[in-house]
mmCIF file of C-alpha atoms in Angstrom:
data_model
loop_
_atom_site.group_PDB
_atom_site.id
_atom_site.type_symbol
_atom_site.label_atom_id
_atom_site.label_comp_id
_atom_site.label_asym_id
_atom_site.label_seq_id
_atom_site.Cartn_x
_atom_site.Cartn_y
_atom_site.Cartn_z
ATOM 1 C CA UNK H 10 -7.017 -10.567 -11.560
ATOM 2 C CA UNK H 11 -8.941 -9.224 -8.421
ATOM 3 C CA UNK H 12 -9.922 -5.739 -8.708
ATOM 4 C CA UNK H 13 -11.121 -3.025 -6.110
ATOM 5 C CA UNK H 14 -12.633 0.061 -7.160
ATOM 6 C CA UNK H 15 -12.303 3.318 -5.194
ATOM 7 C CA UNK H 16 -14.315 6.065 -5.584
ATOM 8 C CA UNK H 17 -14.201 9.063 -5.624
ATOM 9 C CA UNK H 18 -10.403 9.430 -6.948
ATOM 10 C CA UNK H 19 -10.649 12.874 -5.513
ATOM 11 C CA UNK H 20 -12.905 15.336 -3.705
ATOM 12 C CA UNK H 21 -12.550 18.830 -2.150
ATOM 13 C CA UNK H 22 -15.036 19.708 0.348
ATOM 14 C CA UNK H 23 -15.681 22.291 2.965
ATOM 15 C CA UNK H 24 -14.410 22.462 6.497
ATOM 16 C CA UNK H 25 -17.278 20.819 9.023
ATOM 17 C CA UNK H 26 -18.845 18.626 6.381
ATOM 18 C CA UNK H 27 -18.454 14.795 5.671
ATOM 19 C CA UNK H 28 -17.168 12.914 2.830
ATOM 20 C CA UNK H 29 -17.914 9.303 2.025
ATOM 21 C CA UNK H 30 -15.024 6.894 0.190
ATOM 22 C CA UNK H 31 -16.217 3.601 -1.175
ATOM 23 C CA UNK H 32 -14.162 0.457 -1.993
ATOM 24 C CA UNK H 33 -15.863 -2.292 -3.999
ATOM 25 C CA UNK H 34 -14.277 -5.573 -4.744
ATOM 26 C CA UNK H 35 -15.563 -6.217 -8.189
ATOM 27 C CA UNK H 36 -14.570 -9.997 -8.527
ATOM 28 C CA UNK H 37 -14.217 -11.467 -5.449
ATOM 29 C CA UNK H 38 -15.292 -11.407 -2.025
ATOM 30 C CA UNK H 39 -13.188 -9.009 0.471
ATOM 31 C CA UNK H 40 -13.465 -10.771 3.935
ATOM 32 C CA UNK H 41 -11.005 -8.001 5.114
ATOM 33 C CA UNK H 42 -10.650 -4.114 4.375
ATOM 34 C CA UNK H 43 -7.897 -2.150 5.037
ATOM 35 C CA UNK H 44 -8.051 1.470 5.343
ATOM 36 C CA UNK H 45 -4.731 3.609 4.985
ATOM 37 C CA UNK H 46 -3.948 7.138 4.897
ATOM 38 C CA UNK H 47 -0.679 9.121 3.520
ATOM 39 C CA UNK H 48 0.596 12.431 4.298
ATOM 40 C CA UNK H 49 2.853 13.827 1.724
ATOM 41 C CA UNK H 50 6.617 12.353 1.931
ATOM 42 C CA UNK H 51 5.340 10.196 4.461
ATOM 43 C CA UNK H 52 4.532 6.125 4.403
ATOM 44 C CA UNK H 53 1.022 4.638 3.971
ATOM 45 C CA UNK H 54 0.055 4.320 7.635
ATOM 46 C CA UNK H 55 -2.909 2.055 8.457
ATOM 47 C CA UNK H 56 -6.135 3.506 9.844
ATOM 48 C CA UNK H 57 -8.596 0.622 10.722
ATOM 49 C CA UNK H 58 -8.902 -3.004 9.839
ATOM 50 C CA UNK H 59 -12.661 -4.338 8.949
ATOM 51 C CA UNK H 60 -13.943 -7.650 8.763
ATOM 52 C CA UNK H 61 -17.255 -8.165 7.090
ATOM 53 C CA UNK H 62 -20.035 -8.019 9.428
ATOM 54 C CA UNK H 63 -17.774 -6.400 12.655
ATOM 55 C CA UNK H 64 -17.038 -3.526 13.794
ATOM 56 C CA UNK H 65 -13.780 -1.999 12.780
ATOM 57 C CA UNK H 66 -10.575 -2.149 14.798
ATOM 58 C CA UNK H 67 -8.914 1.220 14.646
ATOM 59 C CA UNK H 68 -5.117 1.859 14.993
ATOM 60 C CA UNK H 69 -3.638 3.843 18.063
ATOM 61 C CA UNK H 70 -4.371 7.949 17.455
ATOM 62 C CA UNK H 71 -7.251 7.234 15.135
ATOM 63 C CA UNK H 72 -10.485 8.510 16.070
ATOM 64 C CA UNK H 73 -13.213 5.892 15.331
ATOM 65 C CA UNK H 74 -15.941 8.535 15.586
ATOM 66 C CA UNK H 75 -14.462 10.588 13.231
ATOM 67 C CA UNK H 76 -13.221 7.479 10.766
ATOM 68 C CA UNK H 77 -16.703 5.753 10.310
ATOM 69 C CA UNK H 78 -16.045 2.384 8.575
ATOM 70 C CA UNK H 79 -18.707 0.232 7.511
ATOM 71 C CA UNK H 80 -18.231 -2.795 6.029
ATOM 72 C CA UNK H 81 -22.021 -4.608 5.579
ATOM 73 C CA UNK H 82 -20.978 -6.813 2.770
ATOM 74 C CA UNK H 83 -18.677 -9.106 1.320
ATOM 75 C CA UNK H 84 -18.019 -6.654 -1.490
ATOM 76 C CA UNK H 85 -18.485 -2.754 -0.180
ATOM 77 C CA UNK H 86 -16.491 -0.978 2.629
ATOM 78 C CA UNK H 87 -16.933 2.724 3.048
ATOM 79 C CA UNK H 88 -15.124 5.271 5.133
ATOM 80 C CA UNK H 89 -16.603 8.406 6.188
ATOM 81 C CA UNK H 90 -14.692 11.354 7.159
ATOM 82 C CA UNK H 91 -17.050 13.083 9.466
ATOM 83 C CA UNK H 92 -16.909 16.783 10.304
ATOM 84 C CA UNK H 93 -13.875 17.223 7.860
ATOM 85 C CA UNK H 94 -10.914 19.623 8.688
ATOM 86 C CA UNK H 95 -8.164 20.714 6.821
ATOM 87 C CA UNK H 96 -5.892 18.520 8.777
ATOM 88 C CA UNK H 97 -7.360 15.692 7.295
ATOM 89 C CA UNK H 98 -6.875 16.465 3.862
ATOM 90 C CA UNK H 99 -4.714 13.407 2.814
ATOM 91 C CA UNK H 100 -4.283 10.682 0.526
ATOM 92 C CA UNK H 101 -6.618 7.746 1.574
ATOM 93 C CA UNK H 102 -6.603 3.892 -0.125
ATOM 94 C CA UNK H 103 -8.223 0.883 0.998
ATOM 95 C CA UNK H 104 -6.590 -2.716 0.352
ATOM 96 C CA UNK H 105 -9.100 -5.921 0.370
ATOM 97 C CA UNK H 106 -7.986 -9.148 1.148
ATOM 98 C CA UNK H 107 -10.080 -12.446 0.178
ATOM 99 C CA UNK H 108 -9.966 -15.482 2.612
ATOM 100 C CA UNK H 109 -6.994 -17.844 2.464
ATOM 101 C CA UNK H 110 -7.834 -20.452 0.437
ATOM 102 C CA UNK H 111 -7.059 -23.730 2.047
ATOM 103 C CA UNK H 112 -3.337 -24.838 2.424
ATOM 104 C CA UNK H 113 -1.879 -21.550 0.794
ATOM 105 C CA UNK H 114 -0.120 -19.455 3.653
ATOM 106 C CA UNK H 115 0.053 -16.191 1.415
ATOM 107 C CA UNK H 116 -2.916 -14.593 -0.136
ATOM 108 C CA UNK H 117 -3.082 -11.764 -1.960
ATOM 109 C CA UNK H 118 -4.076 -7.925 -1.075
ATOM 110 C CA UNK H 119 -5.679 -5.849 -3.427
ATOM 111 C CA UNK H 120 -5.409 -2.269 -3.376
ATOM 112 C CA UNK H 121 -7.869 0.685 -4.658
ATOM 113 C CA UNK H 122 -6.579 3.486 -6.800
ATOM 114 C CA UNK H 123 -6.808 5.780 -3.605
ATOM 115 C CA UNK H 124 -8.697 9.062 -2.705
ATOM 116 C CA UNK H 125 -7.198 12.430 -2.515
ATOM 117 C CA UNK H 126 -9.153 14.787 -0.023
ATOM 118 C CA UNK H 127 -8.866 18.323 0.198
ATOM 119 C CA UNK H 128 -10.630 20.053 2.872
ATOM 120 C CA UNK H 129 -10.851 23.910 2.778
ATOM 121 C CA UNK A 7 6.600 1.485 16.030
ATOM 122 C CA UNK A 8 8.597 -0.613 13.060
ATOM 123 C CA UNK A 9 10.311 1.689 10.777
ATOM 124 C CA UNK A 10 10.759 0.555 7.344
ATOM 125 C CA UNK A 11 13.264 2.713 5.319
ATOM 126 C CA UNK A 12 13.817 2.941 1.200
ATOM 127 C CA UNK A 13 16.634 4.516 -0.472
ATOM 128 C CA UNK A 14 16.846 6.277 -2.419
ATOM 129 C CA UNK A 15 13.820 8.894 -2.148
ATOM 130 C CA UNK A 16 13.593 9.158 -5.869
ATOM 131 C CA UNK A 17 16.120 8.664 -8.661
ATOM 132 C CA UNK A 18 16.302 9.413 -12.405
ATOM 133 C CA UNK A 19 17.705 7.218 -14.642
ATOM 134 C CA UNK A 20 18.234 7.186 -18.878
ATOM 135 C CA UNK A 21 16.210 4.454 -20.797
ATOM 136 C CA UNK A 22 18.680 1.203 -21.032
ATOM 137 C CA UNK A 23 20.423 1.775 -17.622
ATOM 138 C CA UNK A 24 20.104 -0.649 -14.996
ATOM 139 C CA UNK A 25 19.336 0.480 -11.357
ATOM 140 C CA UNK A 26 18.427 -1.018 -7.940
ATOM 141 C CA UNK A 27 16.954 0.256 -4.826
ATOM 142 C CA UNK A 28 16.916 -0.591 -1.136
ATOM 143 C CA UNK A 29 14.548 -1.819 1.461
ATOM 144 C CA UNK A 30 16.073 -2.013 5.144
ATOM 145 C CA UNK A 31 13.806 -2.917 8.165
ATOM 146 C CA UNK A 32 15.168 -4.186 11.575
ATOM 147 C CA UNK A 33 15.814 -7.833 11.975
ATOM 148 C CA UNK A 34 12.395 -9.116 13.412
ATOM 149 C CA UNK A 35 10.181 -11.523 12.683
ATOM 150 C CA UNK A 36 7.620 -10.966 10.217
ATOM 151 C CA UNK A 37 5.657 -13.097 7.838
ATOM 152 C CA UNK A 38 6.679 -11.783 4.724
ATOM 153 C CA UNK A 39 8.221 -8.736 2.666
ATOM 154 C CA UNK A 40 5.850 -7.094 -0.228
ATOM 155 C CA UNK A 41 7.308 -4.856 -2.916
ATOM 156 C CA UNK A 42 4.889 -3.257 -4.809
ATOM 157 C CA UNK A 43 4.752 -1.014 -8.403
ATOM 158 C CA UNK A 44 2.578 2.079 -7.966
ATOM 159 C CA UNK A 45 1.721 4.134 -10.883
ATOM 160 C CA UNK A 46 0.253 7.750 -10.728
ATOM 161 C CA UNK A 47 -3.579 7.266 -10.639
ATOM 162 C CA UNK A 48 -3.456 3.568 -10.307
ATOM 163 C CA UNK A 49 -3.711 1.005 -7.746
ATOM 164 C CA UNK A 50 -0.161 -0.423 -6.292
ATOM 165 C CA UNK A 51 0.654 -3.725 -8.024
ATOM 166 C CA UNK A 52 1.953 -6.657 -6.533
ATOM 167 C CA UNK A 53 5.275 -7.476 -7.573
ATOM 168 C CA UNK A 54 6.725 -9.706 -5.312
ATOM 169 C CA UNK A 55 6.296 -11.676 -2.045
ATOM 170 C CA UNK A 56 9.388 -13.032 -0.062
ATOM 171 C CA UNK A 57 9.388 -15.062 3.260
ATOM 172 C CA UNK A 58 12.720 -16.646 3.607
ATOM 173 C CA UNK A 59 16.182 -15.505 3.906
ATOM 174 C CA UNK A 60 17.795 -15.759 0.816
ATOM 175 C CA UNK A 61 14.837 -15.886 -1.550
ATOM 176 C CA UNK A 62 15.335 -14.372 -4.819
ATOM 177 C CA UNK A 63 12.238 -13.609 -7.175
ATOM 178 C CA UNK A 64 12.277 -12.481 -10.558
ATOM 179 C CA UNK A 65 9.482 -11.047 -13.106
ATOM 180 C CA UNK A 66 10.947 -10.641 -16.583
ATOM 181 C CA UNK A 67 13.319 -7.495 -16.191
ATOM 182 C CA UNK A 68 12.669 -6.933 -12.233
ATOM 183 C CA UNK A 69 13.928 -9.007 -9.546
ATOM 184 C CA UNK A 70 14.153 -8.900 -5.682
ATOM 185 C CA UNK A 71 16.368 -10.380 -3.120
ATOM 186 C CA UNK A 72 15.718 -10.671 0.755
ATOM 187 C CA UNK A 73 18.313 -10.556 3.576
ATOM 188 C CA UNK A 74 16.416 -11.117 6.750
ATOM 189 C CA UNK A 75 19.473 -11.346 8.735
ATOM 190 C CA UNK A 76 20.926 -7.954 7.831
ATOM 191 C CA UNK A 77 17.474 -6.615 7.419
ATOM 192 C CA UNK A 78 17.386 -5.417 3.961
ATOM 193 C CA UNK A 79 15.878 -6.302 0.332
ATOM 194 C CA UNK A 80 17.101 -5.273 -3.143
ATOM 195 C CA UNK A 81 15.033 -4.395 -5.969
ATOM 196 C CA UNK A 82 16.682 -4.697 -9.186
ATOM 197 C CA UNK A 83 15.549 -3.536 -12.684
ATOM 198 C CA UNK A 84 17.798 -4.462 -15.814
ATOM 199 C CA UNK A 85 17.356 -2.305 -18.877
ATOM 200 C CA UNK A 86 15.108 0.497 -17.616
ATOM 201 C CA UNK A 87 12.380 1.647 -19.674
ATOM 202 C CA UNK A 88 9.762 4.747 -19.751
ATOM 203 C CA UNK A 89 7.406 2.492 -18.736
ATOM 204 C CA UNK A 90 9.135 1.177 -15.217
ATOM 205 C CA UNK A 91 8.586 5.111 -13.772
ATOM 206 C CA UNK A 92 6.541 4.482 -11.123
ATOM 207 C CA UNK A 93 7.026 4.385 -7.291
ATOM 208 C CA UNK A 94 8.142 1.274 -5.794
ATOM 209 C CA UNK A 95 6.769 0.630 -2.220
ATOM 210 C CA UNK A 96 8.186 -2.516 0.265
ATOM 211 C CA UNK A 97 6.180 -3.488 3.057
ATOM 212 C CA UNK A 98 6.795 -5.732 5.877
ATOM 213 C CA UNK A 99 3.542 -8.276 6.543
ATOM 214 C CA UNK A 100 2.905 -8.951 10.320
ATOM 215 C CA UNK A 101 -0.060 -11.270 10.328
ATOM 216 C CA UNK A 102 -2.563 -9.451 8.462
ATOM 217 C CA UNK A 103 -1.047 -5.904 8.935
ATOM 218 C CA UNK A 104 1.542 -4.182 6.908
ATOM 219 C CA UNK A 105 4.018 -1.741 7.594
ATOM 220 C CA UNK A 106 5.026 0.147 4.252
ATOM 221 C CA UNK A 107 8.106 2.233 3.416
ATOM 222 C CA UNK A 108 7.736 5.709 1.927
ATOM 223 C CA UNK A 109 8.694 4.342 -1.354
ATOM 224 C CA UNK A 110 11.175 4.921 -4.029
ATOM 225 C CA UNK A 111 10.514 6.763 -7.098
ATOM 226 C CA UNK A 112 11.910 6.118 -10.493
ATOM 227 C CA UNK A 113 11.724 8.052 -13.318
ATOM 228 C CA UNK A 114 13.129 6.247 -16.314
ATOM 229 C CA UNK A 115 13.504 8.902 -18.890
ATOM 230 C CA UNK A 116 13.602 8.013 -23.001
#
């Protein structure tokens, strides 16, 4: 089945540094990538949606200059947390979708395994 | 902002017990309701996708129902096994976007 590889699985960084998280689709072309974050005891919240070759669309309240998303190829999308601060400590997870096959209304979304970011 | 709720937040069952939990949401037009099973340190695994009122899906010992008119979906696990221990997420899909519930964490004890 479809697999999305997300790295790193956890990272600890100093306040003020930048951290890059990668999501790779291993056996399919991810035309759309979704980035979510989850704070403790809360739901996954969509941060942004990116389509390959286009600028990402950010949800209200998510700073596009702080959370840089690159989706330059059909198999790789990256999220860079710039100038990270302790309040950015969270669980970040990506989800990729393929182009829907013709005539099939529902198509799969495949998640990465997530990245736990701790900013100290 | 649409609010998807799940209950209970967590539960512990003994091996062999059957259990169920709830996903509730305001009645509205959505494309589909998804259930995911999420084990720690792994990727969420898709269990079911349901779209129509009255839909019922089954996969082995796990089944799910959907009531769009009253705004809820039930997930049932028959004869829980330790390997069923995970967080079960429900999510409503609007177009390409998902709104997730907070999950129900199940611990099935041997």
